[in-house]
XYZ file of C-alpha atoms in Angstrom:
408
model
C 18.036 -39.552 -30.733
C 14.296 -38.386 -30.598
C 13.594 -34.611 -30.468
C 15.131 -34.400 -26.546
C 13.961 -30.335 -25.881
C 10.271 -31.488 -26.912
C 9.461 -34.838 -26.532
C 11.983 -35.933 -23.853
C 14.079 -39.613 -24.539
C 12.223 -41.923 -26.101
C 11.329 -45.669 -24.516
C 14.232 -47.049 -26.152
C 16.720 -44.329 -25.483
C 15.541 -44.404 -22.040
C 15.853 -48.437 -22.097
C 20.105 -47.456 -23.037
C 20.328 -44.788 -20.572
C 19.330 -46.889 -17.748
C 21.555 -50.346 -19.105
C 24.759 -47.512 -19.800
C 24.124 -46.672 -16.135
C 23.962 -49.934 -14.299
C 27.108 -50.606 -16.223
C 28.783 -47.803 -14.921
C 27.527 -49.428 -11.349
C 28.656 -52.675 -12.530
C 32.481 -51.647 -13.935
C 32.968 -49.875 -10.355
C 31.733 -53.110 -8.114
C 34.072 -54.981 -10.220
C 37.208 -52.704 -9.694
C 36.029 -52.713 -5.629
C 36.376 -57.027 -6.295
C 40.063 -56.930 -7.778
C 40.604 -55.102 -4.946
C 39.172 -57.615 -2.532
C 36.598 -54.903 -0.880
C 33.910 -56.686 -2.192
C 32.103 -59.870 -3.150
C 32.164 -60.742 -6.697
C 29.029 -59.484 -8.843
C 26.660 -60.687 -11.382
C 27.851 -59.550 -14.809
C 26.263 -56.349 -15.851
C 22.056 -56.095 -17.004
C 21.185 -55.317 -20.784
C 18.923 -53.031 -21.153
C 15.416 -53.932 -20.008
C 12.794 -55.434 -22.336
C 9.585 -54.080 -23.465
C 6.665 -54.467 -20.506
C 9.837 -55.047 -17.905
C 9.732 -51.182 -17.103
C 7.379 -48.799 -15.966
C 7.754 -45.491 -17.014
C 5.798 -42.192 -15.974
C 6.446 -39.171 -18.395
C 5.878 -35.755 -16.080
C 6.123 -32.366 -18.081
C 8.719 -29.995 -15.503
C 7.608 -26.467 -15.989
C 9.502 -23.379 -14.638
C 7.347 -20.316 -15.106
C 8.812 -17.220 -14.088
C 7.007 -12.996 -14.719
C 8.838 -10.178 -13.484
C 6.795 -7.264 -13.430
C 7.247 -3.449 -12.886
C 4.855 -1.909 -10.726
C 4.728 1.755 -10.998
C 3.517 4.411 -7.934
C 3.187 7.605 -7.429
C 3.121 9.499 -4.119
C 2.513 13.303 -3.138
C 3.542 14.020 0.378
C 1.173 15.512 2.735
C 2.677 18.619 4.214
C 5.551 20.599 2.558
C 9.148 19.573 2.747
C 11.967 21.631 3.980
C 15.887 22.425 4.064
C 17.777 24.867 5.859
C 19.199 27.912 3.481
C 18.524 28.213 -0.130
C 18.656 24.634 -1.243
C 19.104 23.540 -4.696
C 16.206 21.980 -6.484
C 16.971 22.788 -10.024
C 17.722 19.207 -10.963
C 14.195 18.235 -9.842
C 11.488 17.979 -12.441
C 8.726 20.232 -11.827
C 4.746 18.449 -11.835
C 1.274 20.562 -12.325
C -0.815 17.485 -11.954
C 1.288 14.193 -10.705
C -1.379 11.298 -12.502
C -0.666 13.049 -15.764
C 2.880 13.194 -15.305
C 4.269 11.059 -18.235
C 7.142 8.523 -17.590
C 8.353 6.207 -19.939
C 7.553 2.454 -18.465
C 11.053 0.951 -18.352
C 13.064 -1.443 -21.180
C 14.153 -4.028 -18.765
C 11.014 -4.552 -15.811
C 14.128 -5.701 -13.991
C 15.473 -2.282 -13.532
C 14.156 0.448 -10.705
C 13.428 4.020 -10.518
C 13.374 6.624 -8.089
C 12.521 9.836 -9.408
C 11.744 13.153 -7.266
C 9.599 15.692 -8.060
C 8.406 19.322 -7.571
C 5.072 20.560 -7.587
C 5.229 23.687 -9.909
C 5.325 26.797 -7.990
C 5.113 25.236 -4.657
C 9.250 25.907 -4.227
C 9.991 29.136 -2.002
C 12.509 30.411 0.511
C 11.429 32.157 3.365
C 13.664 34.656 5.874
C 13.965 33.479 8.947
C 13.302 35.899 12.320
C 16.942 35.264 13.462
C 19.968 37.267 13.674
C 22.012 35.931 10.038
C 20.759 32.023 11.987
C 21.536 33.281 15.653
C 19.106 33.963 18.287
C 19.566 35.315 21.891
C 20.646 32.631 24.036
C 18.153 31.988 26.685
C 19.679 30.630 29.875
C 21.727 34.088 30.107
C 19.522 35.973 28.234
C 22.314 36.778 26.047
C 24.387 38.634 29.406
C 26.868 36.062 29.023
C 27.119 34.965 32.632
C 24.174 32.988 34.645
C 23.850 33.288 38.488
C 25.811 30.647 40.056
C 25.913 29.744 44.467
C 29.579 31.481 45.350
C 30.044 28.667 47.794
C 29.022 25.062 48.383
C 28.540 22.570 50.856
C 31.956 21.148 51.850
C 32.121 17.290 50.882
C 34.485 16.658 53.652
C 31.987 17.267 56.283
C 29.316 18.155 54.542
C 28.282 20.904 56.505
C 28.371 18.929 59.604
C 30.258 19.891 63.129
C 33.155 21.762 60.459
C 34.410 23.152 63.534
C 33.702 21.822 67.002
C 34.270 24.533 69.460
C 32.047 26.730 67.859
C 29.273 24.401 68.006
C 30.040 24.119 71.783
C 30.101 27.694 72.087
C 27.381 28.881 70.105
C 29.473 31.342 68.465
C 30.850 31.430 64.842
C 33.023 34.680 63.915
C 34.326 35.745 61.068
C 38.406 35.519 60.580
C 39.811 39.065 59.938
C 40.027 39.429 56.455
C 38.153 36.447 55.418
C 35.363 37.128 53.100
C 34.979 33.848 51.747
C 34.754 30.209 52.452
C 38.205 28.850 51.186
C 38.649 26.972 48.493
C 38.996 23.460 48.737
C 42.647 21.366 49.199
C 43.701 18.800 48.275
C 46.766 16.376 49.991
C 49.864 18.331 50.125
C 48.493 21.821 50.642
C 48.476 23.746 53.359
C 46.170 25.911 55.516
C 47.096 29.734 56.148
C 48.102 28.743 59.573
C 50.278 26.418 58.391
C 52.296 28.263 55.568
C 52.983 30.914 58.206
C 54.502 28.411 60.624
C 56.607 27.470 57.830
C 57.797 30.541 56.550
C 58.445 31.549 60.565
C 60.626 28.093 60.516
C 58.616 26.192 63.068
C 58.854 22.774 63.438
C 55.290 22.091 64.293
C 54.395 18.603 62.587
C 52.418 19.311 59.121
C 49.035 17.546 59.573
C 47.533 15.952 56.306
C 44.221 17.956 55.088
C 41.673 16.989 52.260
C 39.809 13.951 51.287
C 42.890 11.802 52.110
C 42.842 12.956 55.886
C 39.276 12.004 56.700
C 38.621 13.019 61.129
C 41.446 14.892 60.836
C 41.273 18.730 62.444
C 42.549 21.636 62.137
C 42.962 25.111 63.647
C 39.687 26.608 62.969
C 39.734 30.127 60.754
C 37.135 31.677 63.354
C 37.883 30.705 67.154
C 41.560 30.292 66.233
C 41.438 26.891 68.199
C 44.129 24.231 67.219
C 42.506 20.884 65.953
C 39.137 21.678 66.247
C 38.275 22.661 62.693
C 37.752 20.348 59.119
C 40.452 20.359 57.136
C 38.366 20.916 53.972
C 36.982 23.841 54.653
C 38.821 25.304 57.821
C 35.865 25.507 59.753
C 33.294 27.257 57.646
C 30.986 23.957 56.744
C 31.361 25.413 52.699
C 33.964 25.487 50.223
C 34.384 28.321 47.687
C 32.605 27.568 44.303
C 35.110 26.485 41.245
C 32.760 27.495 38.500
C 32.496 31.429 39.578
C 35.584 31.441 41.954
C 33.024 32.447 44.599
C 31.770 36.082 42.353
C 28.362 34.503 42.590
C 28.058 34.562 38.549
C 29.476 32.132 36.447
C 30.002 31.645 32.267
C 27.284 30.417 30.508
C 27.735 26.899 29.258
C 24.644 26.922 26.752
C 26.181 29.837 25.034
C 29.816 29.714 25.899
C 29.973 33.064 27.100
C 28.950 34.346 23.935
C 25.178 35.276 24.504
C 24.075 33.751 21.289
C 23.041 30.184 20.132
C 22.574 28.937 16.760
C 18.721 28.976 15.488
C 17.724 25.431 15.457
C 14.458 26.528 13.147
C 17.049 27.304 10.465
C 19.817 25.814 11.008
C 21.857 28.478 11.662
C 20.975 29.786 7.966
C 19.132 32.483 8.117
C 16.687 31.263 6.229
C 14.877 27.726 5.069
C 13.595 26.102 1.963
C 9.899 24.908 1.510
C 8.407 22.841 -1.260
C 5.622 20.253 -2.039
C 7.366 17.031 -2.951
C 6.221 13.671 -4.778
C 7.909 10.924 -5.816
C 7.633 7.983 -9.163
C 9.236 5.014 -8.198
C 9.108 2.004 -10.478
C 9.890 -1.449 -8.648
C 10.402 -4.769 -9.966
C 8.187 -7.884 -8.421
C 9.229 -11.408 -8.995
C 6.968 -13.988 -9.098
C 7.908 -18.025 -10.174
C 6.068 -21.239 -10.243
C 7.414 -24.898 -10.921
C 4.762 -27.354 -11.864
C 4.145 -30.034 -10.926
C 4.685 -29.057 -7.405
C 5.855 -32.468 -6.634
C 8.543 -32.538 -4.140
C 11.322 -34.332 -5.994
C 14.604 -35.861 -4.443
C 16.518 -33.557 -3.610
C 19.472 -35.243 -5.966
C 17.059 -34.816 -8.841
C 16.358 -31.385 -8.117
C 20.192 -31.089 -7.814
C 20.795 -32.736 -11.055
C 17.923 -30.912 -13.227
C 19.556 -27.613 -12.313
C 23.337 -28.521 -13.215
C 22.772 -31.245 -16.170
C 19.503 -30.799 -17.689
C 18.702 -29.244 -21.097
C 15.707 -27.154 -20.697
C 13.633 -25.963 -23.447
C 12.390 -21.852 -23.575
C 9.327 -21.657 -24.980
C 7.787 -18.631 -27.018
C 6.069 -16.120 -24.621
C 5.242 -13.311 -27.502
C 4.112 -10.201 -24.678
C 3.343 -12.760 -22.117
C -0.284 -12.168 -22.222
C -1.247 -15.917 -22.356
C 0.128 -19.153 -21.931
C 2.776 -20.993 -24.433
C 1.187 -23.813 -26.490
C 4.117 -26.244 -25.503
C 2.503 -26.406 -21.961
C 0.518 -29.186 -20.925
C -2.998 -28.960 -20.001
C -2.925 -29.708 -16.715
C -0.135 -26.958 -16.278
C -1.978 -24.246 -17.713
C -4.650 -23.099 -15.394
C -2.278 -22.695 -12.673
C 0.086 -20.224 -15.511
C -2.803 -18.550 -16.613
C -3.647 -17.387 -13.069
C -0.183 -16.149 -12.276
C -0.394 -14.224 -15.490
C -3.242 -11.732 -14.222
C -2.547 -8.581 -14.445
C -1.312 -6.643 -11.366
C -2.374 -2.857 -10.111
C -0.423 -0.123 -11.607
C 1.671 -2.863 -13.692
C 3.158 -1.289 -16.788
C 5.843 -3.179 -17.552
C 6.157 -7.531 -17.556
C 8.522 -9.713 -18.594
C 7.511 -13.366 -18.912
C 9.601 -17.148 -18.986
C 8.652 -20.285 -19.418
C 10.619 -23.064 -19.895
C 10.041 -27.121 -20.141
C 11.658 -30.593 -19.335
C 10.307 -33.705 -20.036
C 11.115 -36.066 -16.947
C 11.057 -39.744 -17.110
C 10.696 -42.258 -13.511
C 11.418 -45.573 -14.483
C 11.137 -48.378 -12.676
C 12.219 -52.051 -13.280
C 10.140 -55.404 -12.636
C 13.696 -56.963 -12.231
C 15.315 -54.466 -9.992
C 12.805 -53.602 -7.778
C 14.971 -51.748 -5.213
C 15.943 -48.724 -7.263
C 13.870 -46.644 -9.145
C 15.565 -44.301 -12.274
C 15.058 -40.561 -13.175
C 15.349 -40.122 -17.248
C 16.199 -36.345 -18.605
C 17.642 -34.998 -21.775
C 21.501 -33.737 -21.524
C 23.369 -31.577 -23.669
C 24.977 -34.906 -24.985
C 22.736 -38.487 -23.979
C 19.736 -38.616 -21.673
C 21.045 -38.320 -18.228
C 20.279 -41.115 -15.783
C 19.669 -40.794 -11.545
C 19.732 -43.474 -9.470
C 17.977 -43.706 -6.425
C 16.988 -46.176 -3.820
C 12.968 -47.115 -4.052
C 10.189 -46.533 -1.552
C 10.286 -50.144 -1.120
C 13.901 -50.610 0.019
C 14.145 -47.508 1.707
C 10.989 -49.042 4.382
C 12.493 -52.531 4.209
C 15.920 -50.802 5.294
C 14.413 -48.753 7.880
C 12.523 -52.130 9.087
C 15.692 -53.970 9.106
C 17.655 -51.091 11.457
C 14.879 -50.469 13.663
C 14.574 -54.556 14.393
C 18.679 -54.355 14.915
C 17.709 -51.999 17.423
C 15.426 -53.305 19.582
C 17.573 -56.327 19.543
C 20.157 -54.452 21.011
C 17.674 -53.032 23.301
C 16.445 -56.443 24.546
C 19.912 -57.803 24.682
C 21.040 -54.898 27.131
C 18.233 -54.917 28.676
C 19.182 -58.937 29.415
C 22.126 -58.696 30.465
C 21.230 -55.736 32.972
């Protein structure tokens, strides 16, 4: 067999590729005959004669560059870290274009390095008490002013009793400083727990949310039934954050008068430092010439079966000399140079691709290319049959068409 990696099959090789593959085609319609699921065949085609096939010879190239693009950055403003943070693994930078970093071995592989600017790196104290301030809701006095008593969400302050609204008058029950605090079902009023330490039989009427219109004797007229059961008559309910003292435990704080210093972190001091960064990144770039869109069986078969040849790319400054001509302007522009590129890695590799047709099989049209073994052979339906199959199933169509259309 001809020189397959360079030249590609030869006429006559390609001739015995395409006869070894209709014979395949052949040996597998006549096992589908013996079987009786198909119409006997003609016996099998030699291979073609000279002038009986047409054969175009396209040069396949897959160019590929990887490069490694370098860049360096300096951040504007200085970084910083709560406490004394560690930078002693950092490299340290007077002037960050002169900074010397080895491009890498492999343009495939990245790097992100950090840097320090030399002498930039300090730790300042912060104003804070060891990274806690004075808390200011309470102003550090531990307890905030808080409303001893609130409207009662029973009645909300509405009619809570309503004989003193007829009266005018609203005393105070001996005794009673406060507005009570608020019940729930099951409790009992004052009134109430007396009655039933006294044994009285008086029916126990249901107070709090549950007993909504129901009354009760009112703590300051003393009238039976007149008063809301939430709040016994005083329209406001002791408070349950300061038990009614009027000052309450700070929440910001936690009753402790101090919060942590956000500034710092709670430190005591922070970190400053001017910061850059090298980062080296790999950039892919690939081309396959011609950019002819090939069957997508082809395509499938040139990446499992094919033998493809690498070509010498020395530092991949210019293009191989096994390319083709009209494959090399194309290359030559993807292998410009790149900003900040200091790194490339270049590969090129051929195929020599053969589409045969045959003046006495008109209907398929053959795809040559060298294997690791033979030439390797795909068979595909031509332009021709694929339009005279389409006109076939859209006339079967519109026959059904008419004939429903009939018989409508």
């Amino acid at each position: 067999m001809a020189d397959a990696l360079s030249d590609g099959p030869s006429d006559e090789e390609i001739h015995e590729a395409i006869a070894r593959r209709r014979g395949w085609a052949h040996a597998f319609r006549t096992v589908r005959t013996a079987l009786g699921t198909r119409t006997a065949v003609p016996p099998p085609a030699k291979a073609p004669a000279k002038g009986h096939a047409r054969i175009e010879r396209h040069q396949v190239v897959r160019f590929e560059i990887v490069r490694s693009v370098e860049t360096r950055t300096e951040d504007s403003k200085d970084s910083e870290r709560n406490g004394s943070f560690d930078l002693s693994d950092r490299p340290r930078y007077k002037n960050l274009t002169e900074y010397a970093v080895e491009p890498p071995e492999d343009p495939r592989t990245r790097l992100d390095l950090p840097l320090v600017r030399l002498g930039s790196e300090r730790e300042i104290i912060c104003g804070c008490d060891g990274g806690r301030i004075i808390c200011p809701e309470c102003s550090g006095e531990k307890r905030r002013p808080c409303p001893p008593a609130v409207v009662c969400p029973d009645c909300a302050g509405v009619v809570p009793c309503t004989h003193c609204e007829e009266t005018g008058k609203r005393r105070r029950r001996a005794g009673a400083k406060q507005p009570p605090v608020r019940r729930t079902s099951g409790q009992q009023t004052a009134g109430q727990r007396t009655a039933a330490q006294q044994g009285s039989t008086a029916q126990q009427r249901p107070v709090g949310p549950d007993a909504a219109g129901t009354r009760i004797a009112c703590a300051f007229c003393k009238q039976p039934d007149v008063a809301c059961a939430g709040c016994e008559g005083w329209g406001e309910i002791r408070c349950d954050l300061c038990g009614g003292k009027g000052r309450a435990a700070c929440k910001e704080c936690k009753a402790s008068g101090r919060i942590t210093h956000e500034q710092c972190g709670g430190e005591g001091s922070v970190t400053r430092w001017r910061a850059a960064r090298i980062q080296q990144t790999p950039h892919r770039d690939s081309l396959e010439l011609p950019e002819r869109d090939w069957p997508a069986r082809v395509r499938a078969r040139l990446n499992r079966d094919a033998v493809w040849e690498p070509l010498d790319t020395g530092q991949g400054e210019k293009v191989p000399d096994g390319v083709d001509r009209v494959h090399r302007a194309r290359i030559t522009q993807r292998l410009a140079h790149q900003p900040h590129e200091i790194k490339r890695d270049v590969s090129v590799r051929t195929l020599r691709l053969a589409r045969v047709e045959l003046v006495n099989d008109p209907h398929r049209v053959f795809y040559v290319f060298p294997g690791k073994t033979e030439p390797q052979v795909v068979r595909l339906p031509s332009r021709q049959w694929v339009q005279r199959a389409s006109g076939i199933a859209a006339g079967v169509v519109a026959l059904l068409v008419l004939v429903l259309v009939l018989l409508n």
